[in-house]
Tab-separated table of C-alpha atoms and ligand atoms in Angstrom:
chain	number	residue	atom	x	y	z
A	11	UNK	CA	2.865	-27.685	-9.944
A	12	UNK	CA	0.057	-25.430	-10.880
A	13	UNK	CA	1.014	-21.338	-12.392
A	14	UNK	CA	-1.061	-18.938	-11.735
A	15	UNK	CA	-1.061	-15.037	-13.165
A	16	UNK	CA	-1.108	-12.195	-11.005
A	17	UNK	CA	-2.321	-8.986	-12.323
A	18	UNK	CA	-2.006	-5.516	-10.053
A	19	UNK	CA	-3.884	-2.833	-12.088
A	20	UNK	CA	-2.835	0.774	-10.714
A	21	UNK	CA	-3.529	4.036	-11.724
A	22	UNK	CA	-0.860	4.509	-14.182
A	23	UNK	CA	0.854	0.816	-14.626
A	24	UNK	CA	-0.996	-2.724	-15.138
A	25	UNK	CA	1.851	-5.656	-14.360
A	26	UNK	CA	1.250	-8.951	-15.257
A	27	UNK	CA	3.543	-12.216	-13.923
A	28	UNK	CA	3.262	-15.981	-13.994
A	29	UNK	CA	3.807	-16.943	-10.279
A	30	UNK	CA	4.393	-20.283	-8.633
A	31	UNK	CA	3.583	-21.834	-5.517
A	32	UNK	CA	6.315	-20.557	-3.890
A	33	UNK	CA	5.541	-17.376	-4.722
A	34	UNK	CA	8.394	-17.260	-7.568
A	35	UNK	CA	7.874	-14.635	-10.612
A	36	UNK	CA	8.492	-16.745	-13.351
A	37	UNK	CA	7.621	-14.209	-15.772
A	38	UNK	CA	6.179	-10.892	-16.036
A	39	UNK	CA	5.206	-8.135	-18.770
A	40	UNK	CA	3.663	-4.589	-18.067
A	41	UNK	CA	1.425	-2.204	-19.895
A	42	UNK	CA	0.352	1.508	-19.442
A	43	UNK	CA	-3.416	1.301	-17.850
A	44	UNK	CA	-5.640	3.094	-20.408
A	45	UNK	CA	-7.258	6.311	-19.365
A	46	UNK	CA	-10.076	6.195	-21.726
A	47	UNK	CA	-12.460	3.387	-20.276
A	48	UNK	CA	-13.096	0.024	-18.696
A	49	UNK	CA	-13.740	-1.880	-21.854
A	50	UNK	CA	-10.064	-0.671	-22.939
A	51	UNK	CA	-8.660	-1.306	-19.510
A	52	UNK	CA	-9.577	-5.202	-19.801
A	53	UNK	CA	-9.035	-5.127	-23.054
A	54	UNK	CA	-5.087	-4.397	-21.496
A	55	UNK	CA	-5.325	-7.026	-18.754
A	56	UNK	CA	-6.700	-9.706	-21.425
A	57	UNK	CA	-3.724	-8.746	-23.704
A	58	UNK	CA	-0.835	-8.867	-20.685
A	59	UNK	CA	-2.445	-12.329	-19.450
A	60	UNK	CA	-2.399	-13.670	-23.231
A	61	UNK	CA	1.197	-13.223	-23.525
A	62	UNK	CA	2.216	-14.333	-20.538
A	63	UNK	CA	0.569	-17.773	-22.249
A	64	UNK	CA	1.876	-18.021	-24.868
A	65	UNK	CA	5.271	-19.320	-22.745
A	66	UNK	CA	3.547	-20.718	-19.635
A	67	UNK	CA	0.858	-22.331	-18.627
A	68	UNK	CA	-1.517	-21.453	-16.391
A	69	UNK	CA	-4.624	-22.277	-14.124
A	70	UNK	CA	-5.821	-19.031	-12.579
A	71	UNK	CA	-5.898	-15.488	-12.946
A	72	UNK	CA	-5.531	-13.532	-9.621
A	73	UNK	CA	-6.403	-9.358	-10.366
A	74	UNK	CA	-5.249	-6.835	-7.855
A	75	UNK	CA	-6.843	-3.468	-8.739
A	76	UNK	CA	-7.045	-0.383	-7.155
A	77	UNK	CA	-10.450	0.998	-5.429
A	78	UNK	CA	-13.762	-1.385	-3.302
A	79	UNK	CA	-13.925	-4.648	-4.785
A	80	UNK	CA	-17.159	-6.086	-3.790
A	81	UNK	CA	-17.208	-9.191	-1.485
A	82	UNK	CA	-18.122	-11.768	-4.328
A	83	UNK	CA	-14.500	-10.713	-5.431
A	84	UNK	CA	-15.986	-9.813	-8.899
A	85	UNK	CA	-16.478	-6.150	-9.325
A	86	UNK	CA	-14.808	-3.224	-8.830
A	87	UNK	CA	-17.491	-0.601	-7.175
A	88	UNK	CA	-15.362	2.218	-6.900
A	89	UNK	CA	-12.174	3.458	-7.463
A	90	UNK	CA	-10.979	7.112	-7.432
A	91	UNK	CA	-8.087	6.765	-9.735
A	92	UNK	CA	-9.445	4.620	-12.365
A	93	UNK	CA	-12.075	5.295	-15.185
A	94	UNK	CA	-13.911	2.143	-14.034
A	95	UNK	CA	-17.507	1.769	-11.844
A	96	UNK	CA	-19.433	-0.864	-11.135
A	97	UNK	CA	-17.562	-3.325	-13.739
A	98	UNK	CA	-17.541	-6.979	-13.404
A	99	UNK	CA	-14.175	-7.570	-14.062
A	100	UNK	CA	-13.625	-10.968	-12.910
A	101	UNK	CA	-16.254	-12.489	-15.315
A	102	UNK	CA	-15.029	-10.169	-18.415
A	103	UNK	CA	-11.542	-11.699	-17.950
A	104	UNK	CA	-12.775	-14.989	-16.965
A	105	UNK	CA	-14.938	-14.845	-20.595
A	106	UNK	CA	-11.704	-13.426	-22.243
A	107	UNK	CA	-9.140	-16.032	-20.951
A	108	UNK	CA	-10.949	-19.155	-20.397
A	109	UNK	CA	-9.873	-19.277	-17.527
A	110	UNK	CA	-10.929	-18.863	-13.648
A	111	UNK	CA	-10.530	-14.996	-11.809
A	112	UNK	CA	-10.150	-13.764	-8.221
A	113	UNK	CA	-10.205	-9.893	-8.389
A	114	UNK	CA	-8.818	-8.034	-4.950
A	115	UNK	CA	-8.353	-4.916	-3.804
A	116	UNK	CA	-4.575	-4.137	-4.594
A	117	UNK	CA	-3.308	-3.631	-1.151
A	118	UNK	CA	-5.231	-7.060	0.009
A	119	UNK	CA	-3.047	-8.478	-2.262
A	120	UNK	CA	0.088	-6.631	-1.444
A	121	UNK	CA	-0.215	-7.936	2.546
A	122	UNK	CA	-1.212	-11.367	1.154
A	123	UNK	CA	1.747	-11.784	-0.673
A	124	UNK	CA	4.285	-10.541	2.675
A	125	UNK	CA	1.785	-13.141	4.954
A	126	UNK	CA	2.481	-15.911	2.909
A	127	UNK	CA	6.124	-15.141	0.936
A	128	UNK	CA	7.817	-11.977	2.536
A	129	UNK	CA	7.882	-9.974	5.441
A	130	UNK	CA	5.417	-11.768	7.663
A	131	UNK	CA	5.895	-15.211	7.391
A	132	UNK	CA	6.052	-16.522	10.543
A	133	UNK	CA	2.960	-14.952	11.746
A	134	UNK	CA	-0.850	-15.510	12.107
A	135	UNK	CA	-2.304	-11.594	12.682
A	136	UNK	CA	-0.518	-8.843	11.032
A	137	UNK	CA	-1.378	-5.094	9.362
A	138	UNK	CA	0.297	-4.118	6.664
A	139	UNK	CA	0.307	-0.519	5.942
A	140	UNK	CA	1.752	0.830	2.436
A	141	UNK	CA	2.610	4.965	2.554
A	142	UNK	CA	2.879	5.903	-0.740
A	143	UNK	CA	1.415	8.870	-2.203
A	144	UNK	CA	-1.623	7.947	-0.103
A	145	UNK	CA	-1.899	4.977	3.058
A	146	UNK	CA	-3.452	1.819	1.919
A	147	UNK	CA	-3.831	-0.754	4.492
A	148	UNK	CA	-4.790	-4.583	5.041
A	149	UNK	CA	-5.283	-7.473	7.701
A	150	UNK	CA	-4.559	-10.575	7.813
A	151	UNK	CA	-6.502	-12.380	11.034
A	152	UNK	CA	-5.949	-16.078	12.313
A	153	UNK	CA	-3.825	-17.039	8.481
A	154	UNK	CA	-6.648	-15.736	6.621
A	155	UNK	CA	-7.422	-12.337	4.607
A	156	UNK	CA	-9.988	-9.676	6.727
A	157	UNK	CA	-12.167	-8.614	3.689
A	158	UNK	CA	-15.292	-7.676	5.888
A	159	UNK	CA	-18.462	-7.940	4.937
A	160	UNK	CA	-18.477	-5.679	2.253
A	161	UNK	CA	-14.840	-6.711	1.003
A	162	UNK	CA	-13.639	-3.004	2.023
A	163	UNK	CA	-12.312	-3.574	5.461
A	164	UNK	CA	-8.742	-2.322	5.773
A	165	UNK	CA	-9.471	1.246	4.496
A	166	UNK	CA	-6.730	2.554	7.457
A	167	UNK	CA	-5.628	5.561	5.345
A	168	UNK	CA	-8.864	7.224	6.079
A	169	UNK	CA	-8.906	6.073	10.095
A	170	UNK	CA	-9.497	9.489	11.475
A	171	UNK	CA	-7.157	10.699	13.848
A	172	UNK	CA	-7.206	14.443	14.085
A	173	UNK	CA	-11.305	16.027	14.588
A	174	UNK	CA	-11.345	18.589	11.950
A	175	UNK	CA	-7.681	18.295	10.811
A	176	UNK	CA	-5.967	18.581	7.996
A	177	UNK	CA	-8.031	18.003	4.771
A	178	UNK	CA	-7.660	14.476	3.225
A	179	UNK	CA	-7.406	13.439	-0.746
A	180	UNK	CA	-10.899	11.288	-0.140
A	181	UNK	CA	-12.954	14.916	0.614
A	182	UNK	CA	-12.794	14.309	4.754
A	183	UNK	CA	-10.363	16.094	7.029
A	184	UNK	CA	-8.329	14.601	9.996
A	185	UNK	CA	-7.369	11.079	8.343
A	186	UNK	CA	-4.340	9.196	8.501
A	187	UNK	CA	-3.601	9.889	5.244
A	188	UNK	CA	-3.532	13.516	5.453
A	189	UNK	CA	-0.474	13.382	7.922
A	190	UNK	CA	1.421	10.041	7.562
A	191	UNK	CA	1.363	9.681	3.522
A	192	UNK	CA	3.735	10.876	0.698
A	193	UNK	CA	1.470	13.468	-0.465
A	194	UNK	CA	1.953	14.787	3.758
A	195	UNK	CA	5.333	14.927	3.680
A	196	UNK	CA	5.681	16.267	0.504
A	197	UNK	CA	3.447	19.279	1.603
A	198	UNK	CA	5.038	19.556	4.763
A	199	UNK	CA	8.640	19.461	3.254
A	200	UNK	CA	7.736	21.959	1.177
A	201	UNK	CA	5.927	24.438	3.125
A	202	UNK	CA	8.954	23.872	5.931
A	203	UNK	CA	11.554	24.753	3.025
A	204	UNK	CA	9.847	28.059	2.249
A	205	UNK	CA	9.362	28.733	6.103
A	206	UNK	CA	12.829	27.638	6.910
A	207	UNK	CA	15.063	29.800	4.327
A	208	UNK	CA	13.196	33.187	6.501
A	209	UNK	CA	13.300	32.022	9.981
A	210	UNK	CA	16.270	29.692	10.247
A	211	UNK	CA	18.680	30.898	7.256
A	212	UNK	CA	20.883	27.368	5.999
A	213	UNK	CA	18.550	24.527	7.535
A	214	UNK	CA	16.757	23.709	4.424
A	215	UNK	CA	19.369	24.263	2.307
A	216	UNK	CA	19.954	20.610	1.164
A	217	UNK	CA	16.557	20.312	0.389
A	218	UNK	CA	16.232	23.502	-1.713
A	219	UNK	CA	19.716	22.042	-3.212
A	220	UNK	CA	18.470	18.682	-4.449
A	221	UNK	CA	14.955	20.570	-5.874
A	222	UNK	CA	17.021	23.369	-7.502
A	223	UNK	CA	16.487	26.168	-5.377
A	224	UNK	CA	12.650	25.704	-5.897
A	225	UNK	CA	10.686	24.754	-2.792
A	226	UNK	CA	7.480	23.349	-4.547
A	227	UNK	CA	9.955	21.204	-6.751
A	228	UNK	CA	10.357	19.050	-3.443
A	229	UNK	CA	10.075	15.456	-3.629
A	230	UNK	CA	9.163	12.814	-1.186
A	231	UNK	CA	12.763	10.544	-2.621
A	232	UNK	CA	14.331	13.991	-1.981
A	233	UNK	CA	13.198	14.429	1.440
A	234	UNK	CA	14.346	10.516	1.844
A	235	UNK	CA	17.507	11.016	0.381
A	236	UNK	CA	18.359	14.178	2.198
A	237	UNK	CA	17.376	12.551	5.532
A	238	UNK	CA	19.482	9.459	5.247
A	239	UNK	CA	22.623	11.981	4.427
A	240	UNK	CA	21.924	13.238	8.024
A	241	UNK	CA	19.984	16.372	7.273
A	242	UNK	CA	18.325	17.805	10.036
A	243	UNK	CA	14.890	18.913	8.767
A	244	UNK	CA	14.726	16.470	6.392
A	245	UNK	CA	15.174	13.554	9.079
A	246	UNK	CA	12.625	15.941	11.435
A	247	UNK	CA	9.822	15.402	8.165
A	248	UNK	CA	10.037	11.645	8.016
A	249	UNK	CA	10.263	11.438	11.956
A	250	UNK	CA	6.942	12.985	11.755
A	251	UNK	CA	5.501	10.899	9.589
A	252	UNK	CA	6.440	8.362	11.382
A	253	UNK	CA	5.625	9.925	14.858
A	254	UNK	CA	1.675	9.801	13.148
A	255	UNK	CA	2.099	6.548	11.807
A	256	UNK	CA	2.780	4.800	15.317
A	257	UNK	CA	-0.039	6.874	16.751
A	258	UNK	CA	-2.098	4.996	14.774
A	259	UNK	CA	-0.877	1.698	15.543
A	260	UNK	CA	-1.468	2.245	18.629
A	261	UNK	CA	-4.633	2.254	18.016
A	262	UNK	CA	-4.863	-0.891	15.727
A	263	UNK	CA	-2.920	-2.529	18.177
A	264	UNK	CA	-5.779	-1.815	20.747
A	265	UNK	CA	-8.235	-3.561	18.427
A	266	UNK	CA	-6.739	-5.965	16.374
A	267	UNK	CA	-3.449	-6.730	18.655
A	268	UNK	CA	-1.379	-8.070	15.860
A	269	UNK	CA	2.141	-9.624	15.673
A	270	UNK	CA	3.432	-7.678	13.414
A	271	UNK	CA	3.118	-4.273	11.538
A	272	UNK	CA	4.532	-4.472	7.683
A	273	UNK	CA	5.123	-0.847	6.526
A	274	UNK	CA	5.790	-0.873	2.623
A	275	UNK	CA	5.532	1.968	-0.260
A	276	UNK	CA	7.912	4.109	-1.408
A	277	UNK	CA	8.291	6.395	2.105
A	278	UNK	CA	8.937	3.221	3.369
A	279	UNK	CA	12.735	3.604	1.711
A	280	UNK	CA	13.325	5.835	4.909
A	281	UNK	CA	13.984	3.041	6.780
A	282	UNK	CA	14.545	3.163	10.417
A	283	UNK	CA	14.229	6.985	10.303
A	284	UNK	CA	11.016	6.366	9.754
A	285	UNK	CA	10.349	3.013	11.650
A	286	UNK	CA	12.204	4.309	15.035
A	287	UNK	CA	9.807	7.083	15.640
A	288	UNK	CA	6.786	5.029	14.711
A	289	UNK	CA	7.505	2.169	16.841
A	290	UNK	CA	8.164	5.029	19.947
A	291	UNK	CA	5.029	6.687	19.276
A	292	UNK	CA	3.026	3.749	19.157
A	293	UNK	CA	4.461	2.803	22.316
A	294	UNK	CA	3.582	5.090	23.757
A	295	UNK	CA	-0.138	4.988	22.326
A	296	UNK	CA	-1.131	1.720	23.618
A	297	UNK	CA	-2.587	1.394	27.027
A	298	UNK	CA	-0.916	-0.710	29.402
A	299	UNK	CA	2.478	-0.558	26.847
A	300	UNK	CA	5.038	-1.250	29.297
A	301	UNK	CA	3.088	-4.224	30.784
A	302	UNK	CA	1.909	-5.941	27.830
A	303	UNK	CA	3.243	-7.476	24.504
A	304	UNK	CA	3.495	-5.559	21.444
A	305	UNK	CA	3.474	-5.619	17.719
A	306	UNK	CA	6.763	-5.679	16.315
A	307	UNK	CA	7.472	-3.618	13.203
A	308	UNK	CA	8.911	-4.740	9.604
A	309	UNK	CA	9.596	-2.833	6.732
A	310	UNK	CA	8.043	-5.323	3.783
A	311	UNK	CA	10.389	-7.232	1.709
A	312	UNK	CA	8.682	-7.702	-1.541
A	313	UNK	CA	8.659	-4.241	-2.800
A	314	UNK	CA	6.485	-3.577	-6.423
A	315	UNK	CA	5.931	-7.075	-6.747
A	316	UNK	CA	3.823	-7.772	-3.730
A	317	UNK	CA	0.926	-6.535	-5.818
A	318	UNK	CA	1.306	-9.725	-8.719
A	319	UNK	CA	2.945	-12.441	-6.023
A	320	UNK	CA	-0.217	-11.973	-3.916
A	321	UNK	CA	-3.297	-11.254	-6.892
A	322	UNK	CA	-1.857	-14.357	-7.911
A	323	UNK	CA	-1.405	-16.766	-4.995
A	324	UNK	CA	-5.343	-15.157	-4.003
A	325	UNK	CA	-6.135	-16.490	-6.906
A	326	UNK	CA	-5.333	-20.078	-5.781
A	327	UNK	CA	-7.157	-19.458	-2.495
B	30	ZN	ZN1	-9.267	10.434	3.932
């Protein structure tokens, strides 16, 4: 029975966990990811994989991190939210540790770990797209993880679906991201709030309640929570969301014609107020929709710990 440790380095948490083959946590530790730079950032990873260690052996380190990881799944060449460029992480660790290290792009690992353990087990093709404050996506084709050539394939957040659209968090306008993503409905929840109290007095009202009368103090859990109470406008956001979402599916379903969608992040807590209108739109997206076979679509099952269960089971791979 061979261990390995998973490691998903975000912008604000690094979690660590000793994994086995079936995908079991068998322990796990977390640390804040240093802001300062990369030497301090592995310096963090080194630390969480040494303690795991010290009560379980292990053969491999899988890292999940945040930003392009080059297709020699060594460095990290760019990533947004993390004081890192350019570093080869897998061979620091690997010098650190002793031992061997895979390093993925996080939401690679998040899909691996619902292919193989969670939501999509019983498929070969599948997308998995994550809405949380921005849309990360991955694919897995014929049992195996797309990387591309580059090892940046699955960038769906930034698919562009609106021509000169709304303006994105990457610099471009009209992406996915911009409509179908936390930061989206958070804008759009509270931009309808302010609206809303002028031209239809009492609809936002809930919303406004749960954010203390403030409109910019709007959450996207609010806007969840709200919506699964039965509020009106709050339901209308996520339906929204969701309407974009299964436009773009459409699409992907054009290309890639998977088996299955798995939508995770935190949005994803809507549910099937958020899954219903998806799966209509996207319906209604794909050519031919009534007279061919579709994708079906699963919230994932895994949660936060998709991001260790599949760094490390990559790293066995
Ligand atoms: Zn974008």
């Amino acid at each position: 029975m061979t261990h390995s440790i998973g490691v998903d380095v975000g912008g604000t948490k690094i979690a660590a966990g000793v994994v086995d083959e079936k995908g079991e946590i068998l322990a796990s530790t977390r640390r804040d990811t240093p802001s300062q730079d990369a030497a301090s950032i592995i310096a963090a990873i080194v630390g969480a994989i040494d303690e795991l260690r010290a009560d379980h052996a292990a053969d491999v380190v899988g890292i999940g991190a945040a930003g392009f990881v080059d297709a020699g799944r060594s460095r990290v060449v760019f990533a947004p939210n993390l004081v890192w460029q350019d570093v080869d992480l897998r061979d620091e660790v690997s010098a650190a540790t002793g031992l061997p290290v895979v390093v993925e792009n996080d939401a690679n690992a998040a899909a691996w770990a619902e292919f193989r353990f969670g939501a999509a087990v019983d498929v070969d093709d599948m997308m998995m797209l994550t809405i949380g404050t921005g849309v990360g996506g991955a694919l897995v084709l014929n049992g195996a993880l797309y990387r591309g050539s580059h090892g940046m394939s699955g960038e769906v957040g930034h698919v562009r679906l609106v021509p000169d659209g709304q303006l994105c968090a990457c610099g471009l306008r009209g992406c996915l991201e911009a409509y179908a993503s936390g930061r989206a409905l958070v804008r759009n929840a509270r931009s309808a709030a302010t609206k809303a109290a002028a031209a239809l007095p009492g609809s936002a009202d809930r919303l406004l309640e749960l954010a203390g009368g403030d409109p910019h103090a709007i959450t996207g859990p609010m806007v969840t929570a709200a919506a699964k109470e039965g509020d009106v406008l709050a339901a209308y956001l996520i339906a929204e969301v969701g309407t974009w979402l299964g436009a773009a599916m459409g699409s992907f379903t054009a290309i890639f014609d998977p088996a299955a969608f798995v939508i995770g992040g935190g949005v994803a807590d809507a549910g099937e107020l958020l899954l219903k209108p998806a799966e209509d739109a996207m319906r209604r997206s794909v050519t031919g929709g009534n007279y061919r076979p579709q994708a079906t679509i699963r919230l994932a099952t895994l949660g936060n710990e998709a991001g260790i269960v599949g760094a490390a089971d990559l790293g066995r791979v």
